[in-house]
CSV table of C-alpha atoms (C1' of nucleotides) in Angstrom, one decimal:
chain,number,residue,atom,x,y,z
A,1,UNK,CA,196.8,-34.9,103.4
A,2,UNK,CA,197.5,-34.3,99.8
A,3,UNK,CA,196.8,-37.6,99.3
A,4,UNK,CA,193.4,-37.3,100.7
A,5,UNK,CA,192.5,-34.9,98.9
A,6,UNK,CA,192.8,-36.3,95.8
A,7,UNK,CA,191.4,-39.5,96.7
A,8,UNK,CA,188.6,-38.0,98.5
A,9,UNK,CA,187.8,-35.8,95.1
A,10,UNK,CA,188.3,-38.5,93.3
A,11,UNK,CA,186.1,-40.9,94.4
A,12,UNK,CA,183.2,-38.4,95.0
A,13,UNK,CA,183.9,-38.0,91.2
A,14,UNK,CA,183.7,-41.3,90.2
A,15,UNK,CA,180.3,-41.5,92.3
A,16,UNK,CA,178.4,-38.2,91.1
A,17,UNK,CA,179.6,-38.3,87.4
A,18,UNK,CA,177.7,-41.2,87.5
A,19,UNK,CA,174.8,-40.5,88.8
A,20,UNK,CA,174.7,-37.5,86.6
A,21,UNK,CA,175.3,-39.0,83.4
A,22,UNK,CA,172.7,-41.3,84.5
A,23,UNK,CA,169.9,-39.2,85.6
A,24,UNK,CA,170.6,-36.0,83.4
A,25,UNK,CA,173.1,-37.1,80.5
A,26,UNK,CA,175.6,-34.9,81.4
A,27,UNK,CA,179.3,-35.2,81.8
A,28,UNK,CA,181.1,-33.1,84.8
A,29,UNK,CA,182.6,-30.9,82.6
A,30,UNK,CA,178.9,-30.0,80.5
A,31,UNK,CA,177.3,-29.8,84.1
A,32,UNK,CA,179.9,-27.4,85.0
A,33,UNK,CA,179.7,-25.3,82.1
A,34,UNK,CA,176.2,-24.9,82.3
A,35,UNK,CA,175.5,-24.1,85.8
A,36,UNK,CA,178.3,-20.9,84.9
A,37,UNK,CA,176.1,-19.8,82.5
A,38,UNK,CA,172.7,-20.5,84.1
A,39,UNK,CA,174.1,-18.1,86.8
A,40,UNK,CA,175.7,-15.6,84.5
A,41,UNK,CA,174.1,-11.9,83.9
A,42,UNK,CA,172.1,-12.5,80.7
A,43,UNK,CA,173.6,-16.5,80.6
A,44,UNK,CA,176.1,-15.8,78.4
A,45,UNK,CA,180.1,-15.6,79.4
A,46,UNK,CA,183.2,-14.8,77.5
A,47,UNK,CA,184.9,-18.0,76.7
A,48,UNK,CA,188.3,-17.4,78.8
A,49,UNK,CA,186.1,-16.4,81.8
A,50,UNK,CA,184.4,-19.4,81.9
A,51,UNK,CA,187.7,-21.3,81.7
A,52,UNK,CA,188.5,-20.0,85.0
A,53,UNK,CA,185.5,-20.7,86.6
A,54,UNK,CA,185.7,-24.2,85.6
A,55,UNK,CA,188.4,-27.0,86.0
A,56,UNK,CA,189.2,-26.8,82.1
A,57,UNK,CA,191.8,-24.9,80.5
A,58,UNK,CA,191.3,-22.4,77.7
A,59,UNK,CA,191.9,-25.2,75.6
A,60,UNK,CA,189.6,-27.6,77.5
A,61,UNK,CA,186.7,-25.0,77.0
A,62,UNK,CA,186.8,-24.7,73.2
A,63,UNK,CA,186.4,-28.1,72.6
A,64,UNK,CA,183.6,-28.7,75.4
A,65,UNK,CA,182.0,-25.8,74.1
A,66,UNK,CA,181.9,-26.9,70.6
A,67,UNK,CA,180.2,-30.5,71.7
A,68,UNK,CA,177.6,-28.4,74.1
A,69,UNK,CA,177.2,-26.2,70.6
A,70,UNK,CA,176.4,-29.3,68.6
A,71,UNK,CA,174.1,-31.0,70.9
A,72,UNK,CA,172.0,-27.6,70.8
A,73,UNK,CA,172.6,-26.4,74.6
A,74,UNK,CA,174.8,-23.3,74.0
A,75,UNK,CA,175.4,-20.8,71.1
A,76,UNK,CA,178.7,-18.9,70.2
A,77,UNK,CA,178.4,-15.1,70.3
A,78,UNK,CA,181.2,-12.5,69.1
A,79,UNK,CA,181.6,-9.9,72.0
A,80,UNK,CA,180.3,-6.5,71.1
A,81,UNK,CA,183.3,-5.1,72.0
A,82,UNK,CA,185.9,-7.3,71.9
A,83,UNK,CA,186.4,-8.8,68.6
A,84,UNK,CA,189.0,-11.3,69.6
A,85,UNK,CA,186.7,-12.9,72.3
A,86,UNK,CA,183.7,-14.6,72.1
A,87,UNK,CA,180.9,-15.6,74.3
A,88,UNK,CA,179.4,-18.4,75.2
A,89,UNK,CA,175.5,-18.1,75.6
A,90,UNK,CA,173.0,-20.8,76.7
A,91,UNK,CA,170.0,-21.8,74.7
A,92,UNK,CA,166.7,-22.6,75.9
A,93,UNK,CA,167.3,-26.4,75.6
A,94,UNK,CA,170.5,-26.2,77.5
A,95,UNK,CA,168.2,-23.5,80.1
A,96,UNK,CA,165.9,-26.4,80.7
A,97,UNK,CA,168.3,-29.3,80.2
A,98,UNK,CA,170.2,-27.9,83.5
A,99,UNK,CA,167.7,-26.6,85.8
A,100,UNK,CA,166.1,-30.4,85.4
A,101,UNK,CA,169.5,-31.4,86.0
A,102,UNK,CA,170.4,-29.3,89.1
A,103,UNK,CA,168.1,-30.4,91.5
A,104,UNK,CA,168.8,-34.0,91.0
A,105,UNK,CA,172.2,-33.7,91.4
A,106,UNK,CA,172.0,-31.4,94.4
A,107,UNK,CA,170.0,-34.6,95.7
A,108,UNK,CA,172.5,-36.9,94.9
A,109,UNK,CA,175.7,-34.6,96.7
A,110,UNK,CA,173.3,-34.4,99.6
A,111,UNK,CA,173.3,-38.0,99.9
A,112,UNK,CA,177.1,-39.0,99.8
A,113,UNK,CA,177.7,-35.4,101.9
A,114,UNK,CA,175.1,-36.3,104.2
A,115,UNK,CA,176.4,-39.7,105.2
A,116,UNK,CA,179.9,-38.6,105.9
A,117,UNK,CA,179.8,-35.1,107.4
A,118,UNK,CA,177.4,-32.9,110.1
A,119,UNK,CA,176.5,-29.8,108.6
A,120,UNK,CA,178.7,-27.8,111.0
A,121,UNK,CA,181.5,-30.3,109.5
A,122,UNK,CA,180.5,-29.6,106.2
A,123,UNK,CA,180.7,-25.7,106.5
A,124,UNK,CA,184.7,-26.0,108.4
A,125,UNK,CA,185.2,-28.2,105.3
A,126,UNK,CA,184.0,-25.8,102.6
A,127,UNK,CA,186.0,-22.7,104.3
A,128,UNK,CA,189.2,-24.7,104.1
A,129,UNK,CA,189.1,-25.8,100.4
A,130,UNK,CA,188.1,-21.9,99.8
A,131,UNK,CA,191.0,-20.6,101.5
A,132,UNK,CA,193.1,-23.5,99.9
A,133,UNK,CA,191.4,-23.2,96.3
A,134,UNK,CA,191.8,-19.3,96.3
A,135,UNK,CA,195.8,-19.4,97.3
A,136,UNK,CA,196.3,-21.9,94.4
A,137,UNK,CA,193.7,-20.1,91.9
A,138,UNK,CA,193.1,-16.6,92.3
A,139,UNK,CA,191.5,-16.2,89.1
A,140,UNK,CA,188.2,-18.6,90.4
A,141,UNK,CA,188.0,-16.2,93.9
A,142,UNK,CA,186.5,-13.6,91.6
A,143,UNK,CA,183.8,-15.2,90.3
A,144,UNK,CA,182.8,-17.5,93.1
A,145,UNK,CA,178.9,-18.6,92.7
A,146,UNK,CA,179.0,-22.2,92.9
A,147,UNK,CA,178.4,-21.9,96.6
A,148,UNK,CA,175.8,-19.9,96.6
A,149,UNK,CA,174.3,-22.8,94.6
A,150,UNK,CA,175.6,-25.7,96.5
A,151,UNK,CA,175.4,-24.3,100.2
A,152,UNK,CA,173.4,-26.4,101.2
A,153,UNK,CA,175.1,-29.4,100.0
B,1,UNK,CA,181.2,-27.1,98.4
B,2,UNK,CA,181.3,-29.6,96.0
B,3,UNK,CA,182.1,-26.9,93.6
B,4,UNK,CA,185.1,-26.1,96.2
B,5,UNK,CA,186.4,-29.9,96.7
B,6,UNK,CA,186.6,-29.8,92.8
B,7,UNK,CA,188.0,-26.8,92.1
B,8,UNK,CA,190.7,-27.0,94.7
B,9,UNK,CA,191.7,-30.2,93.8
B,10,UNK,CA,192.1,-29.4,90.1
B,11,UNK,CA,193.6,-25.8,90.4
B,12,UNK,CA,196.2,-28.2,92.9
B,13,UNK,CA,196.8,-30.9,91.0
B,14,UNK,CA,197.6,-28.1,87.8
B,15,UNK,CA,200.6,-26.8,90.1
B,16,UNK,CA,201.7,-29.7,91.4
B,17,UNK,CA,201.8,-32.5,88.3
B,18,UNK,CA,203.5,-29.7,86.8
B,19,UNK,CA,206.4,-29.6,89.2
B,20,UNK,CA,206.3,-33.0,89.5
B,21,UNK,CA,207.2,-33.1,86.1
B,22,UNK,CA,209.4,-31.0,85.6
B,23,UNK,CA,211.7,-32.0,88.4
B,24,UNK,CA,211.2,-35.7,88.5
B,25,UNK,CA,209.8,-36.3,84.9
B,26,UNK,CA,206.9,-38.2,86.9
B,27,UNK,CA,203.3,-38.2,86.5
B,28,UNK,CA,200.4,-38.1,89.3
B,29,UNK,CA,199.4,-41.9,88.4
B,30,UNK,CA,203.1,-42.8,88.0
B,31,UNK,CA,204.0,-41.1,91.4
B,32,UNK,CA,200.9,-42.7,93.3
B,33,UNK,CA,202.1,-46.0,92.1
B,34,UNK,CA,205.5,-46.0,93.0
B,35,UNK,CA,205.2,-44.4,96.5
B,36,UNK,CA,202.3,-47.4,97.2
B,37,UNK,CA,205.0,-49.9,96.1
B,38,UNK,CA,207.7,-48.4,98.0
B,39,UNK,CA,205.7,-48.1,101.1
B,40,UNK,CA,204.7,-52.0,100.2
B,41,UNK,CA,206.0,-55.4,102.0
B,42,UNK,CA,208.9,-56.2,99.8
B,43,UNK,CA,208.2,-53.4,97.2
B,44,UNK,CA,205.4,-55.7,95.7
B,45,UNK,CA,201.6,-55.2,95.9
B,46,UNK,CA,199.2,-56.9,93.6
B,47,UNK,CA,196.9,-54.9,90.2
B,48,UNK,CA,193.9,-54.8,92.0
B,49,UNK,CA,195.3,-53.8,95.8
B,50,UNK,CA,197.0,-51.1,94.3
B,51,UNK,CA,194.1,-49.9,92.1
B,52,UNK,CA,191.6,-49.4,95.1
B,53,UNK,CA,194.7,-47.7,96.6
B,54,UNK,CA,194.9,-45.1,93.8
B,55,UNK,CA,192.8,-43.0,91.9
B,56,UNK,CA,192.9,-45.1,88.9
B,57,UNK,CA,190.3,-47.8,88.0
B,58,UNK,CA,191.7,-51.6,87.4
B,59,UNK,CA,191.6,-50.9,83.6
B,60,UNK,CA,193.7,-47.6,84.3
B,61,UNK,CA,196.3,-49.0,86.8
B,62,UNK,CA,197.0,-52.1,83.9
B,63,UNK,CA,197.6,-49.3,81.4
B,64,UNK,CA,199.5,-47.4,83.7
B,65,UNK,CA,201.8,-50.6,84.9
B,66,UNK,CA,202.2,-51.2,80.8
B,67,UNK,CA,204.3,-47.4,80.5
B,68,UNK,CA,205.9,-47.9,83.6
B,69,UNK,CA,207.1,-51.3,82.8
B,70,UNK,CA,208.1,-50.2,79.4
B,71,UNK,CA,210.1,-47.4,81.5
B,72,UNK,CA,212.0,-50.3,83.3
B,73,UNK,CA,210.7,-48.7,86.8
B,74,UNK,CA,208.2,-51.4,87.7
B,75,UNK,CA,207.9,-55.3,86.4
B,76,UNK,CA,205.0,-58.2,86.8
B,77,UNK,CA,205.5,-60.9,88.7
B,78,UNK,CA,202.9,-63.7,88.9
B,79,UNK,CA,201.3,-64.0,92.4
B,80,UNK,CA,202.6,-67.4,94.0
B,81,UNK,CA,198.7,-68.3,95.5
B,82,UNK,CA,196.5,-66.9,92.9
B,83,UNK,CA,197.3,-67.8,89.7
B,84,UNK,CA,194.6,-65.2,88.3
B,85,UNK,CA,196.5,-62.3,90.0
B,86,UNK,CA,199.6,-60.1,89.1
B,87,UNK,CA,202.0,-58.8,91.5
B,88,UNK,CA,203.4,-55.1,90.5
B,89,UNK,CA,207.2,-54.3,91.8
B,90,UNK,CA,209.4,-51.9,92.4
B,91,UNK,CA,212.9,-52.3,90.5
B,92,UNK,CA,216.0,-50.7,91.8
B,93,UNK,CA,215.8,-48.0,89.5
B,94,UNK,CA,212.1,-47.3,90.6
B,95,UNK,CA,213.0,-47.4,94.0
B,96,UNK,CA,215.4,-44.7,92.9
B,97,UNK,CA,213.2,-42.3,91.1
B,98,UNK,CA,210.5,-42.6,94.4
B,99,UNK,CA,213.5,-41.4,96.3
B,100,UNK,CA,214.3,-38.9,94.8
B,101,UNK,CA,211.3,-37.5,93.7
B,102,UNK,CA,209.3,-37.7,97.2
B,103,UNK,CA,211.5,-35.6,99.3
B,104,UNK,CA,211.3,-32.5,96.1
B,105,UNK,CA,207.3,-33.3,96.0
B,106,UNK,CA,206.6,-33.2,99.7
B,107,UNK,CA,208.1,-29.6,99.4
B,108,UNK,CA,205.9,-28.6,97.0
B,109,UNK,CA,203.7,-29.6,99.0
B,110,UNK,CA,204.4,-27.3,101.6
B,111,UNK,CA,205.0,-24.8,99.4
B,112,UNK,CA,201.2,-24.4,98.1
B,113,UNK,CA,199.9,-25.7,101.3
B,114,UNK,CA,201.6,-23.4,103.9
B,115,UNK,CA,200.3,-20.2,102.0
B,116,UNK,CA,196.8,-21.3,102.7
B,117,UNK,CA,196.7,-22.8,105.6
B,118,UNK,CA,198.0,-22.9,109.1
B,119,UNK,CA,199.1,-26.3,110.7
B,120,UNK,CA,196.2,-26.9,112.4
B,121,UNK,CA,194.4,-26.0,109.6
B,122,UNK,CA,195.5,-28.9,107.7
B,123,UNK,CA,194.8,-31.5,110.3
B,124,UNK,CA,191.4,-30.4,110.5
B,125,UNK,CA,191.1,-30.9,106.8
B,126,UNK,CA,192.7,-34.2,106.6
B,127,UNK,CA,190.4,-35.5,108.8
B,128,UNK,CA,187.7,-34.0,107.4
B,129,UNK,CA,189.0,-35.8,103.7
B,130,UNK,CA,189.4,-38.9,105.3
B,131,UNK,CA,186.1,-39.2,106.5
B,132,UNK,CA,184.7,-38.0,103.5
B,133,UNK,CA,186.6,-40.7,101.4
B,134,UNK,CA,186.1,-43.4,103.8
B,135,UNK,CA,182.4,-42.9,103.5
B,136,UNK,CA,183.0,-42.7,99.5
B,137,UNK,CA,185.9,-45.4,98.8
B,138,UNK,CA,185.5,-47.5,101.6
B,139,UNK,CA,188.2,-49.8,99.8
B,140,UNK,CA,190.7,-46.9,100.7
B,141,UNK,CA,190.5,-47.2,104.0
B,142,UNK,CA,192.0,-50.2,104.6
B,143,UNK,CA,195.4,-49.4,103.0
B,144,UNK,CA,195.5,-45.8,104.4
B,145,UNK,CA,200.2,-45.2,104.3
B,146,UNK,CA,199.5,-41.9,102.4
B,147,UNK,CA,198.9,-39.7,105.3
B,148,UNK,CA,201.7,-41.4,107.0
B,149,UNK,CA,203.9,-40.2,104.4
B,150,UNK,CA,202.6,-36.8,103.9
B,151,UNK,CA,201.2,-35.8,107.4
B,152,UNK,CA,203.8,-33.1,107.8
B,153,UNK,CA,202.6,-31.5,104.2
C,1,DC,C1',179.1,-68.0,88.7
C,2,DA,C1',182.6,-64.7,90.9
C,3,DA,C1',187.2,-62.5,91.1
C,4,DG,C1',191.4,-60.7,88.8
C,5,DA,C1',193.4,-58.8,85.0
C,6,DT,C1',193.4,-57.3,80.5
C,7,DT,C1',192.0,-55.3,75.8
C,8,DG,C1',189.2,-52.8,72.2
C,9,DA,C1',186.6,-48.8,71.3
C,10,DG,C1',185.8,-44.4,72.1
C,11,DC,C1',186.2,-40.1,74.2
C,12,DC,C1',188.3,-36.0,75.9
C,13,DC,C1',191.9,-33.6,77.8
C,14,DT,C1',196.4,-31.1,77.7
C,15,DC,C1',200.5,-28.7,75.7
C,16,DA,C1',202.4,-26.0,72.2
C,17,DA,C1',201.9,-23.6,68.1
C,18,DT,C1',199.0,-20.5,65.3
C,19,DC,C1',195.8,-17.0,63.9
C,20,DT,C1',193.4,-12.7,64.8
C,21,DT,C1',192.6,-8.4,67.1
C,22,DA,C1',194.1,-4.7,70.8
D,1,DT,C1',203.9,-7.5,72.0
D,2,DA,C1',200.1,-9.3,74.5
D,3,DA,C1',195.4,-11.2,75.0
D,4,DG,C1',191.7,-14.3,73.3
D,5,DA,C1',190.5,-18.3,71.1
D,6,DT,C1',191.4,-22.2,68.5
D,7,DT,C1',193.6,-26.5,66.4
D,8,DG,C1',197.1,-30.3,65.6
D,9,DA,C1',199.4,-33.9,67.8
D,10,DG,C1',199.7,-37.0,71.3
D,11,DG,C1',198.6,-39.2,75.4
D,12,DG,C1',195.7,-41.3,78.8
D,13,DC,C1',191.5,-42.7,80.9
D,14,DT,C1',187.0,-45.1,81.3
D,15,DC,C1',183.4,-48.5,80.2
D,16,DA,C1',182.1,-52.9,78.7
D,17,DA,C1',183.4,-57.2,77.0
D,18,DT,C1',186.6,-61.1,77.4
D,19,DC,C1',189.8,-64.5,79.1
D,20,DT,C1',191.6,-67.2,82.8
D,21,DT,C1',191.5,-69.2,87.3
D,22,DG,C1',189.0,-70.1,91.9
DNA sequence: CAAGATTGAGCCCTCAATCTTA
DNA sequence: TAAGATTGAGGGCTCAATCTTG
């Protein structure tokens, strides 16, 4: 059981990453990242936020954040009104770069999903991991869009 | 849903590798090698079996043999009818580390998993994984002991 | 030429410590 | 003292190329 799951995760990894690097020229983690903030109120998130929306750590983020600065997709903001934090805000680059992205790769999960599970299936499937994600990481329960994106997949 | 398969996974893996290390000094890939060799025929299962058998790639799993060699818990041996192939087994003092450390992992296991989920729960989930990663890995399939080893967690 | 295993190069992540602000 | 973010050190993984054997 635990065992599946991590096979199961991982080998839908291995397939999608590559598809994704492929078609888009994104890694998981930049894909991630941007989706969060091509959701967000006004796309922009406070660092630590977006670390636990994500499978990085706080650590993880910074240096993610700092490649997705360089190649010209997100900007660093100090918060208004927090001067310790600081926000991470999309550009319009990384605005177009992932809503080319997103479709593709909704494609592409539809695909692998599609071959292995009914839709009814798929729905028990995504209620479990819920249940199971938000007992092992409350912090991820509050800001839970992703779905709302990937229903259908 | 794919947002939930990967985000479950990772904020489970987190808690878990971290027990796992701190009670057993073990790592994920370590631990998924030596519980495949000590569910193997005679403790011995060759590179490439054992890398479609875990989440590692060939060029991972060689790596990962390398450290756990080096650690004294796993040596090479040259396959008797295929002189391109490598056979990884389990010395005594592997087969003492798996020992131990299975038994405090599986309740771990239970630990995180019982919170979530009800017995019935999980079934429906494992089969719903294995399904998902047959479709995906079909190479897993065929050497399928995990669940047999962790059906109760 | 294909299969099995390995290595070289490069990338990226994590932990723990550190710095700044609340 | 804690929270937010970052960096220094270290470790490990993947891809692609290579070497050996079938």
């Amino acid at each position: 059981m635990l065992g599946l799951l991590f096979e199961s995760q991982a080998a839908l990894l291995r397939v999608l990453e590559r598809r994704l690097d492929r078609d888009s020229g994104l890694s998981v983690q930049w894909f991630e990242v941007l989706v969060r903030l091509h959701r967000a109120p006004d796309n922009r998130l406070r660092m630590s936020d977006l670390a636990a929306m994500t499978t990085l750590t706080p650590s993880g983020l910074t240096r993610a954040v700092d490649r997705l600065e360089a190649a010209g997709l997100v900007v660093r903001e100090s918060s208004p009104s927090d001067r310790r934090s600081s926000l991470a805000v999309l550009t319009p680059e990384g605005r177009d770069r992932i809503e080319t992205a997103l479709p593709i790769q909704l494609r592409h999960v539809d695909d692998v999903l599609g071959d292995a599970l009914s839709v009814e299936e798929e729905l028990v499937l995504a209620e479990l991991l819920r249940r199971l994600r938000d007992a092992v990481k409350p912090a991820a329960a509050k800001a839970d869009t992703w779905q709302d994106e990937l229903s259908t997949s």
